Tab-separated table of C-alpha atoms in Angstrom:
chain	number	residue	atom	x	y	z
A	1	MET	CA	-141.195	-132.017	103.022
A	2	ILE	CA	-142.368	-131.150	106.535
A	3	ARG	CA	-145.216	-132.969	107.404
A	4	TYR	CA	-147.805	-131.915	110.661
A	5	TYR	CA	-150.580	-133.044	111.799
A	6	LEU	CA	-152.497	-131.047	114.606
A	7	GLU	CA	-154.460	-132.214	117.602
A	8	ASN	CA	-156.218	-129.022	117.792
A	9	GLU	CA	-156.413	-126.517	114.601
A	10	GLU	CA	-157.128	-123.639	116.385
A	11	PHE	CA	-153.280	-122.423	116.527
A	12	GLU	CA	-152.111	-123.532	112.924
A	13	TYR	CA	-151.205	-120.018	112.467
A	14	ASP	CA	-148.792	-120.427	115.033
A	15	VAL	CA	-147.754	-123.901	114.652
A	16	GLN	CA	-146.566	-122.528	111.238
A	17	GLY	CA	-144.496	-119.684	112.132
A	18	LEU	CA	-142.613	-121.830	114.345
A	19	LEU	CA	-142.144	-124.712	111.970
A	20	MET	CA	-140.977	-122.042	109.247
A	21	ALA	CA	-138.460	-120.729	111.622
A	22	PHE	CA	-136.675	-123.713	112.640
A	23	TYR	CA	-136.848	-125.196	109.234
A	24	PRO	CA	-136.820	-121.887	106.780
A	25	GLY	CA	-137.304	-123.315	103.051
A	26	GLU	CA	-138.870	-125.920	103.778
A	27	GLU	CA	-142.348	-127.100	101.838
A	28	LEU	CA	-145.084	-127.363	104.950
A	29	ALA	CA	-147.891	-129.956	104.296
A	30	ARG	CA	-150.688	-130.386	106.924
A	31	ALA	CA	-152.056	-134.338	107.602
A	32	ALA	CA	-155.582	-134.767	107.535
A	33	GLU	CA	-154.885	-137.413	110.166
A	34	PRO	CA	-151.915	-139.116	112.045
A	35	GLY	CA	-149.370	-140.240	109.446
A	36	VAL	CA	-151.339	-139.567	106.393
A	37	PRO	CA	-150.635	-136.522	104.159
A	38	ALA	CA	-153.036	-134.010	103.503
A	39	ASP	CA	-153.516	-135.131	99.847
A	40	GLY	CA	-154.739	-138.220	100.535
A	41	SER	CA	-152.006	-140.736	99.232
A	42	GLU	CA	-150.229	-143.405	101.303
A	43	ALA	CA	-147.916	-142.160	104.228
A	44	ALA	CA	-144.502	-142.185	104.371
A	45	SER	CA	-142.202	-144.114	105.792
A	46	THR	CA	-141.342	-141.163	108.002
A	47	ALA	CA	-144.812	-141.239	109.486
A	48	ALA	CA	-144.578	-140.877	113.328
A	49	PRO	CA	-146.722	-143.600	115.656
A	50	ALA	CA	-150.114	-142.401	116.593
A	51	GLY	CA	-148.603	-141.407	120.299
A	52	GLN	CA	-145.466	-139.885	119.158
A	53	PRO	CA	-144.627	-136.466	120.675
A	54	ALA	CA	-144.067	-133.577	118.571
A	55	ALA	CA	-141.351	-133.620	116.169
A	56	GLU	CA	-140.071	-136.619	117.155
A	57	GLY	CA	-141.369	-138.612	114.390
A	58	ALA	CA	-138.434	-138.479	111.916
A	59	GLY	CA	-137.342	-141.415	109.912
A	60	PRO	CA	-135.365	-142.127	106.638
A	61	GLY	CA	-136.162	-140.498	103.930
A	62	PRO	CA	-136.639	-136.354	103.035
A	63	ASP	CA	-139.618	-136.157	104.617
A	64	ARG	CA	-140.568	-135.673	108.594
A	65	TRP	CA	-143.457	-135.931	110.409
A	66	ILE	CA	-144.510	-134.007	113.113
A	67	ARG	CA	-147.542	-134.322	115.530
A	68	VAL	CA	-148.403	-131.204	117.665
A	69	PRO	CA	-150.885	-132.745	120.406
A	70	ASP	CA	-153.463	-130.426	121.881
A	71	PRO	CA	-152.278	-127.649	124.707
A	72	GLY	CA	-154.674	-128.933	127.136
A	73	PRO	CA	-156.691	-126.387	129.399
A	74	GLY	CA	-156.888	-122.534	129.980
A	75	SER	CA	-157.011	-119.334	128.426
A	76	HIS	CA	-156.337	-119.139	124.678
A	77	THR	CA	-153.687	-116.951	125.430
A	78	GLU	CA	-152.476	-119.548	128.016
A	79	ARG	CA	-152.826	-122.566	125.419
A	80	LYS	CA	-151.306	-120.700	122.918
A	81	ASN	CA	-148.164	-119.978	124.661
A	82	ARG	CA	-148.102	-123.362	125.899
A	83	LEU	CA	-148.388	-124.915	122.627
A	84	LYS	CA	-145.695	-122.959	121.042
A	85	ARG	CA	-143.264	-123.313	124.463
A	86	ASN	CA	-143.443	-127.443	124.172
A	87	LEU	CA	-143.341	-127.543	120.396
A	88	TYR	CA	-140.348	-125.097	120.163
A	89	ARG	CA	-138.268	-127.250	122.894
A	90	LYS	CA	-139.417	-130.463	120.947
A	91	LEU	CA	-137.827	-128.607	117.360
A	92	SER	CA	-134.868	-127.425	119.381
A	93	GLN	CA	-133.982	-130.856	120.817
A	94	SER	CA	-134.343	-132.222	117.313
A	95	THR	CA	-132.809	-129.810	115.446
A	96	GLY	CA	-129.801	-128.630	117.994
A	97	LYS	CA	-131.174	-124.862	117.079
A	98	THR	CA	-132.288	-121.631	119.176
A	99	LEU	CA	-133.903	-118.914	117.644
A	100	PRO	CA	-133.075	-115.274	119.475
A	101	TRP	CA	-136.975	-114.470	119.604
A	102	GLY	CA	-137.745	-117.762	121.048
A	103	THR	CA	-141.226	-118.574	120.156
A	104	LEU	CA	-142.587	-114.857	119.214
A	105	THR	CA	-144.142	-115.058	115.636
A	106	GLY	CA	-146.064	-112.251	114.345
A	107	ILE	CA	-145.960	-109.729	117.012
A	108	ARG	CA	-143.423	-106.876	118.148
A	109	PRO	CA	-141.325	-107.999	120.931
A	110	THR	CA	-141.640	-104.556	122.275
A	111	LYS	CA	-145.217	-104.983	123.019
A	112	LEU	CA	-145.233	-107.160	125.247
A	113	ALA	CA	-142.520	-105.660	126.954
A	114	MET	CA	-144.004	-102.421	126.971
A	115	GLY	CA	-147.321	-104.160	128.431
A	116	ARG	CA	-145.898	-104.797	131.288
A	117	LEU	CA	-143.708	-101.423	131.851
A	118	GLU	CA	-147.297	-99.999	131.980
A	119	GLU	CA	-148.503	-102.631	134.190
A	120	GLY	CA	-145.690	-101.450	136.721
A	121	ALA	CA	-143.203	-104.492	136.495
A	122	SER	CA	-139.810	-104.117	136.931
A	123	ASP	CA	-136.757	-104.379	134.556
A	124	PRO	CA	-136.190	-108.225	136.086
A	125	GLU	CA	-139.716	-109.056	136.014
A	126	ILE	CA	-139.866	-108.005	132.449
A	127	LEU	CA	-136.772	-109.831	131.613
A	128	ARG	CA	-137.825	-113.374	133.817
A	129	PHE	CA	-141.401	-112.460	132.016
A	130	LEU	CA	-140.126	-112.844	128.325
A	131	ARG	CA	-137.157	-116.041	128.803
A	132	GLU	CA	-139.697	-118.184	130.385
A	133	GLU	CA	-143.222	-116.943	128.696
A	134	TYR	CA	-141.695	-117.201	125.570
A	135	LEU	CA	-138.479	-118.000	125.726
A	136	VAL	CA	-136.338	-115.288	124.286
A	137	GLY	CA	-132.826	-115.286	124.654
A	138	GLU	CA	-130.977	-113.224	127.050
A	139	GLU	CA	-129.878	-110.301	124.252
A	140	LYS	CA	-133.002	-109.891	122.804
A	141	SER	CA	-134.774	-109.632	125.730
A	142	ARG	CA	-132.679	-107.222	126.683
A	143	LEU	CA	-133.147	-105.227	123.712
A	144	SER	CA	-136.603	-105.194	123.961
A	145	LEU	CA	-136.716	-104.177	127.116
A	146	ALA	CA	-134.100	-101.078	125.948
A	147	ILE	CA	-136.608	-100.069	123.193
A	148	ALA	CA	-140.101	-100.053	125.089
A	149	HIS	CA	-138.370	-97.617	127.689
A	150	ARG	CA	-136.892	-95.207	124.607
A	151	GLU	CA	-141.056	-95.603	123.334
A	152	LYS	CA	-142.370	-95.103	127.037
A	153	GLU	CA	-139.944	-91.440	127.059
A	154	ILE	CA	-141.468	-90.570	123.499
A	155	LEU	CA	-145.018	-91.453	124.006
A	156	ARG	CA	-144.734	-89.376	127.213
A	157	GLU	CA	-145.040	-86.359	125.720
A	158	ILE	CA	-147.499	-86.962	122.848
A	159	ASP	CA	-151.141	-84.699	123.834
A	160	TYR	CA	-153.249	-87.566	123.088
A	161	GLU	CA	-156.754	-85.843	123.646
A	162	LYS	CA	-155.572	-82.695	121.166
A	163	GLY	CA	-152.982	-84.305	119.218
A	164	TYR	CA	-152.732	-87.758	116.971
A	165	SER	CA	-150.679	-90.147	115.851
A	166	LEU	CA	-149.792	-91.536	112.445
A	167	TYR	CA	-148.795	-94.886	111.356
A	168	ILE	CA	-146.285	-95.191	108.687
A	169	GLY	CA	-144.994	-98.025	106.532
A	170	ILE	CA	-141.899	-98.617	105.839
A	171	PRO	CA	-141.716	-101.874	103.786
A	172	PHE	CA	-137.981	-102.287	103.249
A	173	CYS	CA	-135.674	-104.316	105.554
A	174	PRO	CA	-132.026	-105.162	105.535
A	175	THR	CA	-132.912	-108.168	106.919
A	176	THR	CA	-136.434	-109.970	107.785
A	177	CYS	CA	-136.452	-110.903	111.263
A	178	LEU	CA	-137.941	-114.456	111.974
A	179	TYR	CA	-140.784	-113.616	114.258
A	180	CYS	CA	-142.325	-110.708	111.611
A	181	SER	CA	-145.193	-111.752	109.586
A	182	PHE	CA	-145.281	-108.233	107.938
A	183	THR	CA	-144.810	-107.472	104.636
A	184	SER	CA	-141.464	-106.072	103.908
A	185	TYR	CA	-139.110	-106.273	100.790
A	186	PRO	CA	-135.256	-106.573	100.788
A	187	MET	CA	-133.394	-103.247	100.485
A	188	SER	CA	-131.104	-104.985	98.141
A	189	LYS	CA	-133.690	-105.592	95.540
A	190	TRP	CA	-135.762	-102.624	95.918
A	191	ALA	CA	-133.190	-99.903	96.367
A	192	PRO	CA	-133.831	-98.601	92.882
A	193	ARG	CA	-137.274	-97.856	93.829
A	194	MET	CA	-137.237	-97.012	97.210
A	195	GLY	CA	-136.972	-93.029	96.493
A	196	GLU	CA	-140.510	-93.714	94.619
A	197	TYR	CA	-141.972	-95.166	97.851
A	198	LEU	CA	-140.549	-92.091	99.629
A	199	ASP	CA	-141.764	-89.503	97.479
A	200	ALA	CA	-145.477	-90.859	97.530
A	201	LEU	CA	-144.944	-90.858	101.210
A	202	SER	CA	-144.074	-87.361	101.362
A	203	GLN	CA	-146.907	-86.518	99.285
A	204	GLU	CA	-149.372	-88.189	101.465
A	205	ILE	CA	-148.030	-86.699	104.543
A	206	GLN	CA	-148.462	-83.852	103.351
A	207	TRP	CA	-152.061	-84.277	102.427
A	208	THR	CA	-152.366	-85.811	105.728
A	209	ALA	CA	-151.673	-82.603	107.468
A	210	ARG	CA	-153.717	-80.224	105.301
A	211	ARG	CA	-156.976	-82.731	105.956
A	212	PHE	CA	-155.828	-82.720	109.814
A	213	ARG	CA	-155.238	-79.498	110.579
């Protein structure tokens, strides 16, 4: 059981994402106040003292208490990224783990790289941005940048005034990345029904083509 206390509730979704990445399969429980479980029962012996930094409140027993301090002043994005970096470093130190995608949760990494490309940033600047702002590993930073370059080349030929683009969802994946918040199902389990999905998708594409003609 991972019990966590938030000094600021604004970024609970982001905190949960990181906790699940570092402690896969563990149950999460939000505490109503420092050292007190959310259900109001007595505090466990693993409760962190009131001033304990995030991810350093472990004691004996199966539970782990994590206090997440307020990220301080700044814009919403600045505060969120600062909180996630601080929490990531504490969790990494505590568990001995590092995550290849760093603090990224619930976002396509290439979206960040593409945004910087469109702003005119150089490749080294983008790699440094991903590593320093989101703590993304070297391999994944370079992968994100490479995919962003490919996407940019494809999008260059799209006629935005006379054409249109479609989002096609494929809810099957060989694996689920730790940062991913999209609905996806393991291919190994759903392989017998993937053909049905693709048949239905083909019908929708044909219908859409007729409607937009």
